[in-house]
Amino acid sequence: MNNRRSFFKKSAALGVGAFGINSLFNELHAADFHEAEKLWNENSEDNEDYWSVIQDAYTASKSNIIILNNGGVSPSPVVVQEALEKYNKAAAQGPSYYMWRIIDKGREPLRQHLAKLAGCDAEEIAINRNATEALNTIIFGLPLQKGDEIIGTVQDYPNMIQAWKQREMRDGLVYKQLSFDFPIENDEQIVKAYADAITPNTRIIHVTHIINWVGQIMPVKKICQMAHSKGIEVVVDGAHSFGLLDFKIPDLECDYFGTSLHKFLSAPVGSGMMWVKKDKIEKIWPLLCNSQPKSADIRKFETLGTRSFCIEQAIGEAINFQEGIGSKRKQERVHYLKKYWAEQAQQIPGVKIHTSLKPEYSCAIAGVSIDGMKPEELDSRLMRDYQIHTVGINWENIHCVRVTPHVYTKRSDLDKLVGALEKISKKA
Ligand SMILES: Cc1ncc(COP(=O)(O)O)c(C=O)c1O
């Protein structure tokens, strides 16, 4: 058998996800999704018959614990779990051959597949392990000089704040942090706060697309347009937006974008992606070594050493699954779930919602608190007495419990949450 045929035979046997036609998704879900499609009507975000098919595709929907911290990290549907297992088993037979020579061949098709989902050129996508790696690569790779100014906020993610502070210490950059009082239902107020902080030395604005602590969606495109009118570049932290909101990366008009794929895309833990606008790739230094650090080839950011190509390849099935639902539907459903519980919760005396419930300003995440109770206490009461897993937030001026449903979350789980809040608030 010639090498080419033998390669295709082996990759078909492995079902290398990004190779499309051999997708496990087709094997496991295509028929169910096809049937579910018949249940779909316009505006079916509350069509439980349709969504029960999606819920069934996740083992997490059958967990003894109600998982409402999907903003931290999300479970994968069965198809992604099985793909990962299949690749791991194959690689375990001899990773230097099966992982490096067979599974590795899936990277370029995967890049294409990710680019299609992101609505961009595949030559702008680097595949890596998480949003921290993607955004730290950009932050440490930007050729900035002493005195150059960066504008971020105290509500950005700590790993990015620390990276900017490290550059400030090391290179004499000036890192300024705004502070917002969320929720804010006024884009212009947010854009103005960044605009007012700009000086002739400002080079970069760092924006978190969805503020992880409390779910505020930031007006990224408007910030980018304002920044570009003054010659300033924008780095976007899309850890919570990619795979959740229905957008294409170029629509944001930003210069750099980093995300994890193990949050809303439901890819395996340890998968991430970086997007760099094509004409900016050349000037960004890779964080790790590369033989051509000044090259304009996005692959210069992928010299990450020995790592799991199995995790990487299973991303392909997460994209298939996402496409099976559709990004618009997913965004609308998850927003509906958030609104479903939060609107009921805010009617309970003593319960406060910390997030806008309008779809322009938030999607999956909402913050909740009970008067007189610390977030960590509410979080532990929910777990101890009701087996509901959330996360207590105490960060800067934000104090609440963060609740994040996902597509596999059942309405009945959210009824339990509302019931629990009601009971806890009576005892508070
Ligand atoms: C806004 C934001 N950015 C970045 C990250 C970092 O993600 P990771 O730990 O996957 O690198 C997180 C994690 O929760 C986040 O919420």
PDB file of C-alpha atoms in Angstrom, residues 24-218:
ATOM      1  CA  LEU A  24     -17.803  10.785  15.441  1.00  0.00           C
ATOM      2  CA  PHE A  25     -20.473  13.455  15.547  1.00  0.00           C
ATOM      3  CA  ASN A  26     -22.009  11.963  12.417  1.00  0.00           C
ATOM      4  CA  GLU A  27     -21.905   8.534  13.992  1.00  0.00           C
ATOM      5  CA  LEU A  28     -23.329   9.537  17.364  1.00  0.00           C
ATOM      6  CA  HIS A  29     -25.560  12.544  16.923  1.00  0.00           C
ATOM      7  CA  ALA A  30     -26.397  13.345  13.336  1.00  0.00           C
ATOM      8  CA  ALA A  31     -29.592  11.241  13.340  1.00  0.00           C
ATOM      9  CA  ASP A  32     -30.808  12.651  16.696  1.00  0.00           C
ATOM     10  CA  PHE A  33     -30.016  16.200  15.652  1.00  0.00           C
ATOM     11  CA  HIS A  34     -31.838  15.615  12.373  1.00  0.00           C
ATOM     12  CA  GLU A  35     -34.952  14.457  14.270  1.00  0.00           C
ATOM     13  CA  ALA A  36     -34.642  17.324  16.744  1.00  0.00           C
ATOM     14  CA  GLU A  37     -34.534  19.715  13.835  1.00  0.00           C
ATOM     15  CA  LYS A  38     -38.133  18.779  13.028  1.00  0.00           C
ATOM     16  CA  LEU A  39     -39.106  20.046  16.495  1.00  0.00           C
ATOM     17  CA  TRP A  40     -37.516  23.418  15.878  1.00  0.00           C
ATOM     18  CA  ASN A  41     -39.648  26.505  15.211  1.00  0.00           C
ATOM     19  CA  GLU A  42     -38.566  30.100  14.961  1.00  0.00           C
ATOM     20  CA  ASN A  43     -37.824  31.447  18.457  1.00  0.00           C
ATOM     21  CA  SER A  44     -37.631  27.996  20.007  1.00  0.00           C
ATOM     22  CA  GLU A  45     -35.331  29.014  22.822  1.00  0.00           C
ATOM     23  CA  ASP A  46     -37.929  27.626  25.263  1.00  0.00           C
ATOM     24  CA  ASN A  47     -38.711  24.479  23.226  1.00  0.00           C
ATOM     25  CA  GLU A  48     -37.789  21.861  25.828  1.00  0.00           C
ATOM     26  CA  ASP A  49     -38.367  18.952  23.418  1.00  0.00           C
ATOM     27  CA  TYR A  50     -35.652  20.259  21.133  1.00  0.00           C
ATOM     28  CA  TRP A  51     -33.258  21.175  23.943  1.00  0.00           C
ATOM     29  CA  SER A  52     -33.690  17.811  25.687  1.00  0.00           C
ATOM     30  CA  VAL A  53     -31.852  16.233  22.729  1.00  0.00           C
ATOM     31  CA  ILE A  54     -28.908  18.568  23.362  1.00  0.00           C
ATOM     32  CA  GLN A  55     -29.037  17.954  27.124  1.00  0.00           C
ATOM     33  CA  ASP A  56     -28.938  14.190  26.541  1.00  0.00           C
ATOM     34  CA  ALA A  57     -25.754  14.575  24.546  1.00  0.00           C
ATOM     35  CA  TYR A  58     -23.923  15.637  27.746  1.00  0.00           C
ATOM     36  CA  THR A  59     -23.230  13.292  30.684  1.00  0.00           C
ATOM     37  CA  ALA A  60     -23.093  16.442  32.831  1.00  0.00           C
ATOM     38  CA  SER A  61     -26.874  16.798  32.478  1.00  0.00           C
ATOM     39  CA  LYS A  62     -27.210  13.591  34.513  1.00  0.00           C
ATOM     40  CA  SER A  63     -24.706  14.557  37.201  1.00  0.00           C
ATOM     41  CA  ASN A  64     -25.813  14.349  40.872  1.00  0.00           C
ATOM     42  CA  ILE A  65     -24.627  17.898  41.271  1.00  0.00           C
ATOM     43  CA  ILE A  66     -26.248  20.753  39.372  1.00  0.00           C
ATOM     44  CA  ILE A  67     -23.313  22.396  37.650  1.00  0.00           C
ATOM     45  CA  LEU A  68     -23.796  26.142  37.320  1.00  0.00           C
ATOM     46  CA  ASN A  69     -20.190  27.246  37.026  1.00  0.00           C
ATOM     47  CA  ASN A  70     -19.753  26.696  33.301  1.00  0.00           C
ATOM     48  CA  GLY A  71     -18.053  30.071  33.131  1.00  0.00           C
ATOM     49  CA  GLY A  72     -15.095  28.480  34.922  1.00  0.00           C
ATOM     50  CA  VAL A  73     -14.711  25.475  32.669  1.00  0.00           C
ATOM     51  CA  SER A  74     -17.378  23.476  30.836  1.00  0.00           C
ATOM     52  CA  PRO A  75     -17.945  19.769  30.420  1.00  0.00           C
ATOM     53  CA  SER A  76     -17.714  18.234  26.959  1.00  0.00           C
ATOM     54  CA  PRO A  77     -20.560  16.398  25.257  1.00  0.00           C
ATOM     55  CA  VAL A  78     -20.190  12.620  24.921  1.00  0.00           C
ATOM     56  CA  VAL A  79     -18.934  12.900  21.358  1.00  0.00           C
ATOM     57  CA  VAL A  80     -15.959  15.026  22.447  1.00  0.00           C
ATOM     58  CA  GLN A  81     -15.232  12.746  25.411  1.00  0.00           C
ATOM     59  CA  GLU A  82     -15.255   9.727  23.103  1.00  0.00           C
ATOM     60  CA  ALA A  83     -13.091  11.382  20.489  1.00  0.00           C
ATOM     61  CA  LEU A  84     -10.523  12.229  23.126  1.00  0.00           C
ATOM     62  CA  GLU A  85     -10.586   8.699  24.489  1.00  0.00           C
ATOM     63  CA  LYS A  86     -10.160   7.270  21.016  1.00  0.00           C
ATOM     64  CA  TYR A  87      -7.156   9.490  20.234  1.00  0.00           C
ATOM     65  CA  ASN A  88      -5.630   8.842  23.656  1.00  0.00           C
ATOM     66  CA  LYS A  89      -5.937   5.088  23.193  1.00  0.00           C
ATOM     67  CA  ALA A  90      -4.387   5.286  19.767  1.00  0.00           C
ATOM     68  CA  ALA A  91      -1.568   7.561  20.911  1.00  0.00           C
ATOM     69  CA  ALA A  92      -0.868   5.339  23.922  1.00  0.00           C
ATOM     70  CA  GLN A  93       0.237   2.595  21.527  1.00  0.00           C
ATOM     71  CA  GLY A  94       3.228   4.722  20.626  1.00  0.00           C
ATOM     72  CA  PRO A  95       2.843   8.491  20.845  1.00  0.00           C
ATOM     73  CA  SER A  96       5.962   9.239  18.846  1.00  0.00           C
ATOM     74  CA  TYR A  97       4.373   7.542  15.846  1.00  0.00           C
ATOM     75  CA  TYR A  98       0.593   7.749  16.309  1.00  0.00           C
ATOM     76  CA  MET A  99       0.507  11.198  17.882  1.00  0.00           C
ATOM     77  CA  TRP A 100       3.346  12.915  16.029  1.00  0.00           C
ATOM     78  CA  ARG A 101       2.891  11.331  12.632  1.00  0.00           C
ATOM     79  CA  ILE A 102      -0.791  10.466  12.319  1.00  0.00           C
ATOM     80  CA  ILE A 103      -2.885  12.581  14.671  1.00  0.00           C
ATOM     81  CA  ASP A 104      -0.611  15.573  13.993  1.00  0.00           C
ATOM     82  CA  LYS A 105      -1.849  15.591  10.404  1.00  0.00           C
ATOM     83  CA  GLY A 106      -5.191  16.831  11.651  1.00  0.00           C
ATOM     84  CA  ARG A 107      -3.847  20.248  12.695  1.00  0.00           C
ATOM     85  CA  GLU A 108      -4.196  22.024   9.354  1.00  0.00           C
ATOM     86  CA  PRO A 109      -7.751  20.800   8.699  1.00  0.00           C
ATOM     87  CA  LEU A 110      -8.560  21.773  12.301  1.00  0.00           C
ATOM     88  CA  ARG A 111      -7.170  25.270  11.697  1.00  0.00           C
ATOM     89  CA  GLN A 112      -9.489  25.565   8.690  1.00  0.00           C
ATOM     90  CA  HIS A 113     -12.430  24.339  10.717  1.00  0.00           C
ATOM     91  CA  LEU A 114     -11.744  26.806  13.561  1.00  0.00           C
ATOM     92  CA  ALA A 115     -11.327  29.602  11.035  1.00  0.00           C
ATOM     93  CA  LYS A 116     -14.701  28.804   9.526  1.00  0.00           C
ATOM     94  CA  LEU A 117     -16.321  29.013  12.955  1.00  0.00           C
ATOM     95  CA  ALA A 118     -14.453  32.233  13.747  1.00  0.00           C
ATOM     96  CA  GLY A 119     -15.232  33.683  10.299  1.00  0.00           C
ATOM     97  CA  CYS A 120     -11.604  34.494   9.525  1.00  0.00           C
ATOM     98  CA  ASP A 121      -8.613  33.422   7.462  1.00  0.00           C
ATOM     99  CA  ALA A 122      -7.048  30.168   8.710  1.00  0.00           C
ATOM    100  CA  GLU A 123      -3.656  31.900   8.458  1.00  0.00           C
ATOM    101  CA  GLU A 124      -4.722  34.098  11.394  1.00  0.00           C
ATOM    102  CA  ILE A 125      -5.407  31.216  13.823  1.00  0.00           C
ATOM    103  CA  ALA A 126      -2.893  29.629  16.187  1.00  0.00           C
ATOM    104  CA  ILE A 127      -4.025  26.620  18.203  1.00  0.00           C
ATOM    105  CA  ASN A 128      -2.798  26.450  21.781  1.00  0.00           C
ATOM    106  CA  ARG A 129      -3.868  25.462  25.283  1.00  0.00           C
ATOM    107  CA  ASN A 130      -5.957  28.250  26.765  1.00  0.00           C
ATOM    108  CA  ALA A 131      -6.802  31.944  26.833  1.00  0.00           C
ATOM    109  CA  THR A 132      -3.984  32.677  29.261  1.00  0.00           C
ATOM    110  CA  GLU A 133      -1.438  31.307  26.814  1.00  0.00           C
ATOM    111  CA  ALA A 134      -3.029  33.097  23.861  1.00  0.00           C
ATOM    112  CA  LEU A 135      -3.282  36.496  25.544  1.00  0.00           C
ATOM    113  CA  ASN A 136       0.050  36.304  27.363  1.00  0.00           C
ATOM    114  CA  THR A 137       1.667  35.563  24.008  1.00  0.00           C
ATOM    115  CA  ILE A 138       0.202  38.782  22.656  1.00  0.00           C
ATOM    116  CA  ILE A 139       0.898  40.882  25.763  1.00  0.00           C
ATOM    117  CA  PHE A 140       4.533  39.758  26.046  1.00  0.00           C
ATOM    118  CA  GLY A 141       5.000  39.705  22.269  1.00  0.00           C
ATOM    119  CA  LEU A 142       3.970  43.284  21.448  1.00  0.00           C
ATOM    120  CA  PRO A 143       6.984  45.446  20.566  1.00  0.00           C
ATOM    121  CA  LEU A 144       6.318  48.287  23.027  1.00  0.00           C
ATOM    122  CA  GLN A 145       8.752  50.879  24.362  1.00  0.00           C
ATOM    123  CA  LYS A 146       9.366  52.483  27.738  1.00  0.00           C
ATOM    124  CA  GLY A 147       6.669  55.089  28.394  1.00  0.00           C
ATOM    125  CA  ASP A 148       4.084  53.491  26.096  1.00  0.00           C
ATOM    126  CA  GLU A 149       0.697  53.392  27.779  1.00  0.00           C
ATOM    127  CA  ILE A 150      -1.825  50.561  28.036  1.00  0.00           C
ATOM    128  CA  ILE A 151      -5.410  50.991  29.197  1.00  0.00           C
ATOM    129  CA  GLY A 152      -7.208  48.090  30.867  1.00  0.00           C
ATOM    130  CA  THR A 153      -9.568  47.732  33.799  1.00  0.00           C
ATOM    131  CA  VAL A 154      -9.426  46.300  37.306  1.00  0.00           C
ATOM    132  CA  GLN A 155     -12.245  43.993  36.202  1.00  0.00           C
ATOM    133  CA  ASP A 156     -10.093  42.258  33.561  1.00  0.00           C
ATOM    134  CA  TYR A 157      -8.884  38.713  34.202  1.00  0.00           C
ATOM    135  CA  PRO A 158      -6.011  38.465  36.761  1.00  0.00           C
ATOM    136  CA  ASN A 159      -3.681  36.522  34.434  1.00  0.00           C
ATOM    137  CA  MET A 160      -3.790  39.367  31.923  1.00  0.00           C
ATOM    138  CA  ILE A 161      -3.560  42.102  34.565  1.00  0.00           C
ATOM    139  CA  GLN A 162      -0.456  40.385  35.946  1.00  0.00           C
ATOM    140  CA  ALA A 163       1.080  40.036  32.478  1.00  0.00           C
ATOM    141  CA  TRP A 164       0.644  43.765  31.838  1.00  0.00           C
ATOM    142  CA  LYS A 165       2.062  44.568  35.301  1.00  0.00           C
ATOM    143  CA  GLN A 166       5.060  42.383  34.572  1.00  0.00           C
ATOM    144  CA  ARG A 167       5.682  44.299  31.357  1.00  0.00           C
ATOM    145  CA  GLU A 168       5.300  47.530  33.294  1.00  0.00           C
ATOM    146  CA  MET A 169       8.002  46.391  35.762  1.00  0.00           C
ATOM    147  CA  ARG A 170      10.271  44.961  33.103  1.00  0.00           C
ATOM    148  CA  ASP A 171       9.966  47.427  30.234  1.00  0.00           C
ATOM    149  CA  GLY A 172       8.770  50.644  31.865  1.00  0.00           C
ATOM    150  CA  LEU A 173       5.334  50.597  30.217  1.00  0.00           C
ATOM    151  CA  VAL A 174       2.584  52.583  31.914  1.00  0.00           C
ATOM    152  CA  TYR A 175      -0.413  50.352  32.693  1.00  0.00           C
ATOM    153  CA  LYS A 176      -3.581  52.245  33.618  1.00  0.00           C
ATOM    154  CA  GLN A 177      -6.658  50.492  34.964  1.00  0.00           C
ATOM    155  CA  LEU A 178     -10.187  51.890  34.774  1.00  0.00           C
ATOM    156  CA  SER A 179     -12.887  50.673  37.141  1.00  0.00           C
ATOM    157  CA  PHE A 180     -16.516  50.185  36.123  1.00  0.00           C
ATOM    158  CA  ASP A 181     -19.613  49.846  38.258  1.00  0.00           C
ATOM    159  CA  PHE A 182     -21.440  47.027  36.500  1.00  0.00           C
ATOM    160  CA  PRO A 183     -24.124  46.512  35.312  1.00  0.00           C
ATOM    161  CA  ILE A 184     -23.998  49.310  32.754  1.00  0.00           C
ATOM    162  CA  GLU A 185     -26.652  49.492  30.033  1.00  0.00           C
ATOM    163  CA  ASN A 186     -24.984  52.245  28.080  1.00  0.00           C
ATOM    164  CA  ASP A 187     -22.246  51.517  25.530  1.00  0.00           C
ATOM    165  CA  GLU A 188     -21.284  55.152  25.119  1.00  0.00           C
ATOM    166  CA  GLN A 189     -20.533  55.494  28.830  1.00  0.00           C
ATOM    167  CA  ILE A 190     -18.081  52.591  28.563  1.00  0.00           C
ATOM    168  CA  VAL A 191     -16.456  53.796  25.340  1.00  0.00           C
ATOM    169  CA  LYS A 192     -16.093  57.295  26.811  1.00  0.00           C
ATOM    170  CA  ALA A 193     -14.317  55.954  29.904  1.00  0.00           C
ATOM    171  CA  TYR A 194     -11.625  54.381  27.682  1.00  0.00           C
ATOM    172  CA  ALA A 195     -11.497  57.440  25.402  1.00  0.00           C
ATOM    173  CA  ASP A 196     -11.038  59.803  28.362  1.00  0.00           C
ATOM    174  CA  ALA A 197      -8.034  57.808  29.591  1.00  0.00           C
ATOM    175  CA  ILE A 198      -6.180  58.074  26.266  1.00  0.00           C
ATOM    176  CA  THR A 199      -3.044  60.244  26.067  1.00  0.00           C
ATOM    177  CA  PRO A 200      -0.602  60.781  23.184  1.00  0.00           C
ATOM    178  CA  ASN A 201       1.397  57.823  24.616  1.00  0.00           C
ATOM    179  CA  THR A 202      -1.456  55.297  24.565  1.00  0.00           C
ATOM    180  CA  ARG A 203      -0.643  52.322  22.330  1.00  0.00           C
ATOM    181  CA  ILE A 204      -2.974  49.527  23.437  1.00  0.00           C
ATOM    182  CA  ILE A 205      -6.449  49.083  24.916  1.00  0.00           C
ATOM    183  CA  HIS A 206      -7.070  45.710  26.563  1.00  0.00           C
ATOM    184  CA  VAL A 207     -10.765  44.720  26.698  1.00  0.00           C
ATOM    185  CA  THR A 208     -12.471  41.692  28.192  1.00  0.00           C
ATOM    186  CA  HIS A 209     -15.330  40.843  25.826  1.00  0.00           C
ATOM    187  CA  ILE A 210     -17.480  39.335  28.598  1.00  0.00           C
ATOM    188  CA  ILE A 211     -16.457  40.325  32.102  1.00  0.00           C
ATOM    189  CA  ASN A 212     -16.044  36.960  33.801  1.00  0.00           C
ATOM    190  CA  TRP A 213     -16.949  38.162  37.309  1.00  0.00           C
ATOM    191  CA  VAL A 214     -20.458  39.320  36.498  1.00  0.00           C
ATOM    192  CA  GLY A 215     -21.203  38.725  32.817  1.00  0.00           C
ATOM    193  CA  GLN A 216     -21.251  42.268  31.378  1.00  0.00           C
ATOM    194  CA  ILE A 217     -20.819  42.220  27.577  1.00  0.00           C
ATOM    195  CA  MET A 218     -18.455  45.035  26.632  1.00  0.00           C
TER     196      MET A 218
END
